[in-house]
Amino acid sequence: MNTTTVNDATGHHDHDHDHAPEGFMRWLTSTNHKDIGSLYLWFSLFMFFFAGALAMLIRAELFQPGLQYFQPGVFNQLTTMHGLIMIFGAIMPALVGFANWQVPLMIGAPDMAFPRLNNWSFWLLPAAGTLLIATFFVPGGAISGGWTMYPPLYMQGGIAYDISILSVHILGISSIMGAINIIVTILNMRAPGMTLMKMPLFVWTWLITAFLLVAVMPVLACAITMLLTDRNFGTHFFDAAGGGDPIMFQHVFWFFGHPEVYIMILPSFGIVSTILPTFARKPLFGYVSMVYAVASIAILSFIVWAHHMFTTGMPLGGQLFFMYATMLISIPTGIKVFNWVATLWRGSITLETPMLFSLAFVILFTLGGFSGLVLALVPVDIQLQDTYYVVAHFHYVLFSGSAMAIMAGVYYWLPKWTGHMYDEKLGKVHFWVTAIAFNITFFPMHFLGLAGMPRRIPDYALQFADFNAIASVGGFLLGASQLLFLYIVIKCARGGAPAGNRPWDGADTLEWTLSSPPPYHSFVTPPLVK
Amino acid sequence: MSVSVNSPMPLRSHRQLLIKLLVVIALAFAFGFAMVPLYDVFCQVTGLNGKTGAKPGSLGIAGISNPLTSSPSSIDSSRTVTVEFIGTVMPGLPWEMTALTSSLDLHPGELHQAKFRVHNLSDKTIVGQAIPSVSPGLAAQHFEKLDCFCFAQQTLAPGETKEMPLTFIVKPELDKDIRTITLAYAFFIVADTKSAAKNLALR
């Protein structure tokens, strides 16, 4: 229901086409990649604010020691749902939204390969999201065992746990269908002359991400199916009393879970690799090595999963293997960072909002990568497992990584999507407040973690009070500054200075050859790529 | 216009690619479930998950006959290993469990006995089953139980207290790096006799 109100806001301003149904039915029945891309992006924006509101409640509780607003059980529901919704409801749909809008435009295809499948894979999301949010109102409250859904805790909850399993199943099916669509579109529908190695890097990253999705989302489906049958049908996959093993869940889950974190970051790499050359006015440095680096990251992601489980009792050989394999990932990632910096080198750089977000991405994501390397060290990880250091690490790669790359991409392509320029001054304010507030929120968490503060707790020892107060203040500022983002996006959708076909003089991908906004049916005649 | 010219070709290859991708998805789904037996085999070989005797089916005859067939190992008196005992009761079972022997210092190869006291707090007769776990997991292969209350279900009358013994050998093949072994028991309630039989059959 929430998405429909959001849709109405855009419905007025999109160009009407005589043959398309009007109003809500237009969006419900649309098979147009641009419509569906917009739906994905609005949906993820709504979920971003919902899960962000949960984060505000978490920071309010943690502002000072002691129990202020929530009982521990409710607090655990907040952290669990914040994580689950941000990952499956905000970041992943946002990136799929980008793929829907941009992949056909960037490869010169008229639409996605399976337009009806595309419609279906979007409209599963509101159903799954509603189910997930509704669990707050069922007896026993929402799930509270952490977004990783570990048994045996996950076996013991109420009806919300079964509803969440159903919801994650639906989200998984949606992701798989989206991935199929993207792979077939990219492999079969490129404009004549666009060979694989001429594709924009954003398209490459999504192609590889889609293969990751196809390979690991079914494994997640397995893991939660086993949870479901353990809970309801008397199987004993994870039940020690029946001969099962709860640790096995962690293996199956993280076999999905580690590629999943790359699913969330690789398209972000693609967005940043598109924006940096535009505003440095130089071609991307080391295009071929970028493609191979993304592919190696994707392949390595399958053999590092147990670094999430160093404290579960693993033989030394296993610990060493997963430690070295994990550290190996820093090589292709390092290549990417090097290439980004080399792209900037001696470029004619201008600092428009998308560029600011992309530069912050390079710096802050690299910081998150460094703390990841620290956590890859077995002896250090055993100390830091489940502390705020881990929380700091994954917010650096997921917020200042994925989320800020998504914001960069939104600013970069908003002129193309809407036909209007966004408010550059407000965009810069949004960037600076976001970047500063983000660091105020999450940088102190490194210190908290090193000092031993465990994650997922509503109360803490007195010595952690100061840093938590700082993090909470930063958190509120970060939350509030995103309202500015919403305002800028809506303002830009409603009107503004006309963008022209190519508002960024350094942009050279195919979408900039079209009008802004692009015609409802674009590239009906495929462009010729030299 | 050119779309209509191009569309028959891509459509056919769309279908081929779609079928290939669906096969990959089906294989990935099957792989997820295949991880269950693979994991069990892997753990039996390595003893990774701390299940003693390498065979989860060490209940009853198999567990008892094992030491008779295997020749008594020699005692390795050159080193001492500490074995710690922990007893817990899982939620839903109104029992109390204490390790009477909290820890033992022993030479690998020696035969020892440890005792637990289990007390039924309720006014009902209840059947329970103890599930052992050894850490570090790698020690589990070399922790051999000759007799154990965990080989069978235990029945406690209302308010009854029982002493439950465990006879075991830590085999001399135990890795030299391991100096402390912790054996933890968790008592689970056996809901009814039918499901208990099913549980045992599953092992």
mmCIF file with all atom_site columns, N, CA and C in Angstrom, chain A residues 395-423:
data_model
loop_
_atom_site.group_PDB
_atom_site.id
_atom_site.type_symbol
_atom_site.label_atom_id
_atom_site.label_alt_id
_atom_site.label_comp_id
_atom_site.label_asym_id
_atom_site.label_entity_id
_atom_site.label_seq_id
_atom_site.pdbx_PDB_ins_code
_atom_site.Cartn_x
_atom_site.Cartn_y
_atom_site.Cartn_z
_atom_site.occupancy
_atom_site.B_iso_or_equiv
_atom_site.pdbx_formal_charge
_atom_site.auth_seq_id
_atom_site.auth_comp_id
_atom_site.auth_asym_id
_atom_site.auth_atom_id
_atom_site.pdbx_PDB_model_num
ATOM 1  N N  . HIS A 1 395 ? 29.232 -1.781 7.997   1.00 0.00 ? 395 HIS A N  1
ATOM 2  C CA . HIS A 1 395 ? 28.564 -0.543 7.589   1.00 0.00 ? 395 HIS A CA 1
ATOM 3  C C  . HIS A 1 395 ? 29.461 0.288  6.672   1.00 0.00 ? 395 HIS A C  1
ATOM 4  N N  . TYR A 1 396 ? 30.767 0.161  6.848   1.00 0.00 ? 396 TYR A N  1
ATOM 5  C CA . TYR A 1 396 ? 31.655 0.858  5.911   1.00 0.00 ? 396 TYR A CA 1
ATOM 6  C C  . TYR A 1 396 ? 31.548 0.274  4.505   1.00 0.00 ? 396 TYR A C  1
ATOM 7  N N  . VAL A 1 397 ? 31.378 -1.035 4.392   1.00 0.00 ? 397 VAL A N  1
ATOM 8  C CA . VAL A 1 397 ? 31.264 -1.587 3.042   1.00 0.00 ? 397 VAL A CA 1
ATOM 9  C C  . VAL A 1 397 ? 29.830 -1.542 2.525   1.00 0.00 ? 397 VAL A C  1
ATOM 10 N N  . LEU A 1 398 ? 28.853 -1.567 3.412   1.00 0.00 ? 398 LEU A N  1
ATOM 11 C CA . LEU A 1 398 ? 27.472 -1.574 2.920   1.00 0.00 ? 398 LEU A CA 1
ATOM 12 C C  . LEU A 1 398 ? 26.855 -0.190 2.848   1.00 0.00 ? 398 LEU A C  1
ATOM 13 N N  . PHE A 1 399 ? 27.117 0.678  3.817   1.00 0.00 ? 399 PHE A N  1
ATOM 14 C CA . PHE A 1 399 ? 26.546 2.029  3.687   1.00 0.00 ? 399 PHE A CA 1
ATOM 15 C C  . PHE A 1 399 ? 27.445 2.909  2.817   1.00 0.00 ? 399 PHE A C  1
ATOM 16 N N  . SER A 1 400 ? 28.693 3.118  3.277   1.00 0.00 ? 400 SER A N  1
ATOM 17 C CA . SER A 1 400 ? 29.541 3.995  2.459   1.00 0.00 ? 400 SER A CA 1
ATOM 18 C C  . SER A 1 400 ? 30.002 3.273  1.210   1.00 0.00 ? 400 SER A C  1
ATOM 19 N N  . GLY A 1 401 ? 29.787 1.953  1.143   1.00 0.00 ? 401 GLY A N  1
ATOM 20 C CA . GLY A 1 401 ? 30.031 1.219  -0.086  1.00 0.00 ? 401 GLY A CA 1
ATOM 21 C C  . GLY A 1 401 ? 28.780 1.211  -0.938  1.00 0.00 ? 401 GLY A C  1
ATOM 22 N N  . SER A 1 402 ? 27.933 0.213  -0.736  1.00 0.00 ? 402 SER A N  1
ATOM 23 C CA . SER A 1 402 ? 26.764 0.047  -1.606  1.00 0.00 ? 402 SER A CA 1
ATOM 24 C C  . SER A 1 402 ? 25.834 1.260  -1.599  1.00 0.00 ? 402 SER A C  1
ATOM 25 N N  . ALA A 1 403 ? 25.401 1.689  -0.409  1.00 0.00 ? 403 ALA A N  1
ATOM 26 C CA . ALA A 1 403 ? 24.351 2.718  -0.367  1.00 0.00 ? 403 ALA A CA 1
ATOM 27 C C  . ALA A 1 403 ? 24.837 4.031  -0.969  1.00 0.00 ? 403 ALA A C  1
ATOM 28 N N  . MET A 1 404 ? 26.087 4.430  -0.678  1.00 0.00 ? 404 MET A N  1
ATOM 29 C CA . MET A 1 404 ? 26.551 5.705  -1.226  1.00 0.00 ? 404 MET A CA 1
ATOM 30 C C  . MET A 1 404 ? 26.813 5.600  -2.720  1.00 0.00 ? 404 MET A C  1
ATOM 31 N N  . ALA A 1 405 ? 27.202 4.410  -3.208  1.00 0.00 ? 405 ALA A N  1
ATOM 32 C CA . ALA A 1 405 ? 27.327 4.237  -4.656  1.00 0.00 ? 405 ALA A CA 1
ATOM 33 C C  . ALA A 1 405 ? 25.953 4.338  -5.313  1.00 0.00 ? 405 ALA A C  1
ATOM 34 N N  . ILE A 1 406 ? 24.941 3.797  -4.634  1.00 0.00 ? 406 ILE A N  1
ATOM 35 C CA . ILE A 1 406 ? 23.578 3.890  -5.175  1.00 0.00 ? 406 ILE A CA 1
ATOM 36 C C  . ILE A 1 406 ? 23.158 5.360  -5.249  1.00 0.00 ? 406 ILE A C  1
ATOM 37 N N  . MET A 1 407 ? 23.462 6.116  -4.184  1.00 0.00 ? 407 MET A N  1
ATOM 38 C CA . MET A 1 407 ? 23.122 7.547  -4.205  1.00 0.00 ? 407 MET A CA 1
ATOM 39 C C  . MET A 1 407 ? 23.877 8.256  -5.335  1.00 0.00 ? 407 MET A C  1
ATOM 40 N N  . ALA A 1 408 ? 25.164 7.901  -5.495  1.00 0.00 ? 408 ALA A N  1
ATOM 41 C CA . ALA A 1 408 ? 25.935 8.494  -6.588  1.00 0.00 ? 408 ALA A CA 1
ATOM 42 C C  . ALA A 1 408 ? 25.251 8.219  -7.922  1.00 0.00 ? 408 ALA A C  1
ATOM 43 N N  . GLY A 1 409 ? 24.824 6.963  -8.101  1.00 0.00 ? 409 GLY A N  1
ATOM 44 C CA . GLY A 1 409 ? 24.171 6.586  -9.344  1.00 0.00 ? 409 GLY A CA 1
ATOM 45 C C  . GLY A 1 409 ? 22.853 7.307  -9.541  1.00 0.00 ? 409 GLY A C  1
ATOM 46 N N  . VAL A 1 410 ? 22.103 7.492  -8.461  1.00 0.00 ? 410 VAL A N  1
ATOM 47 C CA . VAL A 1 410 ? 20.828 8.209  -8.563  1.00 0.00 ? 410 VAL A CA 1
ATOM 48 C C  . VAL A 1 410 ? 21.072 9.639  -9.039  1.00 0.00 ? 410 VAL A C  1
ATOM 49 N N  . TYR A 1 411 ? 22.040 10.330 -8.434  1.00 0.00 ? 411 TYR A N  1
ATOM 50 C CA . TYR A 1 411 ? 22.330 11.704 -8.865  1.00 0.00 ? 411 TYR A CA 1
ATOM 51 C C  . TYR A 1 411 ? 22.821 11.743 -10.301 1.00 0.00 ? 411 TYR A C  1
ATOM 52 N N  . TYR A 1 412 ? 23.615 10.728 -10.668 1.00 0.00 ? 412 TYR A N  1
ATOM 53 C CA . TYR A 1 412 ? 24.222 10.703 -11.995 1.00 0.00 ? 412 TYR A CA 1
ATOM 54 C C  . TYR A 1 412 ? 23.159 10.532 -13.080 1.00 0.00 ? 412 TYR A C  1
ATOM 55 N N  . TRP A 1 413 ? 22.192 9.631  -12.827 1.00 0.00 ? 413 TRP A N  1
ATOM 56 C CA . TRP A 1 413 ? 21.236 9.302  -13.886 1.00 0.00 ? 413 TRP A CA 1
ATOM 57 C C  . TRP A 1 413 ? 19.884 9.991  -13.720 1.00 0.00 ? 413 TRP A C  1
ATOM 58 N N  . LEU A 1 414 ? 19.654 10.676 -12.580 1.00 0.00 ? 414 LEU A N  1
ATOM 59 C CA . LEU A 1 414 ? 18.370 11.375 -12.404 1.00 0.00 ? 414 LEU A CA 1
ATOM 60 C C  . LEU A 1 414 ? 18.071 12.310 -13.575 1.00 0.00 ? 414 LEU A C  1
ATOM 61 N N  . PRO A 1 415 ? 19.041 13.115 -14.052 1.00 0.00 ? 415 PRO A N  1
ATOM 62 C CA . PRO A 1 415 ? 18.752 13.982 -15.198 1.00 0.00 ? 415 PRO A CA 1
ATOM 63 C C  . PRO A 1 415 ? 18.287 13.183 -16.413 1.00 0.00 ? 415 PRO A C  1
ATOM 64 N N  . LYS A 1 416 ? 18.888 12.013 -16.625 1.00 0.00 ? 416 LYS A N  1
ATOM 65 C CA . LYS A 1 416 ? 18.471 11.174 -17.753 1.00 0.00 ? 416 LYS A CA 1
ATOM 66 C C  . LYS A 1 416 ? 17.067 10.616 -17.523 1.00 0.00 ? 416 LYS A C  1
ATOM 67 N N  . TRP A 1 417 ? 16.813 10.133 -16.300 1.00 0.00 ? 417 TRP A N  1
ATOM 68 C CA . TRP A 1 417 ? 15.531 9.476  -16.017 1.00 0.00 ? 417 TRP A CA 1
ATOM 69 C C  . TRP A 1 417 ? 14.367 10.462 -16.040 1.00 0.00 ? 417 TRP A C  1
ATOM 70 N N  . THR A 1 418 ? 14.593 11.667 -15.471 1.00 0.00 ? 418 THR A N  1
ATOM 71 C CA . THR A 1 418 ? 13.467 12.592 -15.306 1.00 0.00 ? 418 THR A CA 1
ATOM 72 C C  . THR A 1 418 ? 13.466 13.680 -16.367 1.00 0.00 ? 418 THR A C  1
ATOM 73 N N  . GLY A 1 419 ? 14.602 13.946 -16.975 1.00 0.00 ? 419 GLY A N  1
ATOM 74 C CA . GLY A 1 419 ? 14.684 15.053 -17.919 1.00 0.00 ? 419 GLY A CA 1
ATOM 75 C C  . GLY A 1 419 ? 14.988 16.380 -17.255 1.00 0.00 ? 419 GLY A C  1
ATOM 76 N N  . HIS A 1 420 ? 15.113 16.370 -15.909 1.00 0.00 ? 420 HIS A N  1
ATOM 77 C CA . HIS A 1 420 ? 15.410 17.607 -15.184 1.00 0.00 ? 420 HIS A CA 1
ATOM 78 C C  . HIS A 1 420 ? 16.714 17.458 -14.422 1.00 0.00 ? 420 HIS A C  1
ATOM 79 N N  . MET A 1 421 ? 17.419 18.592 -14.257 1.00 0.00 ? 421 MET A N  1
ATOM 80 C CA . MET A 1 421 ? 18.576 18.574 -13.375 1.00 0.00 ? 421 MET A CA 1
ATOM 81 C C  . MET A 1 421 ? 18.089 18.593 -11.927 1.00 0.00 ? 421 MET A C  1
ATOM 82 N N  . TYR A 1 422 ? 18.789 17.852 -11.078 1.00 0.00 ? 422 TYR A N  1
ATOM 83 C CA . TYR A 1 422 ? 18.493 17.942 -9.642  1.00 0.00 ? 422 TYR A CA 1
ATOM 84 C C  . TYR A 1 422 ? 19.109 19.234 -9.122  1.00 0.00 ? 422 TYR A C  1
ATOM 85 N N  . ASP A 1 423 ? 18.772 19.573 -7.895  1.00 0.00 ? 423 ASP A N  1
ATOM 86 C CA . ASP A 1 423 ? 19.291 20.791 -7.271  1.00 0.00 ? 423 ASP A CA 1
ATOM 87 C C  . ASP A 1 423 ? 20.730 20.546 -6.805  1.00 0.00 ? 423 ASP A C  1
#
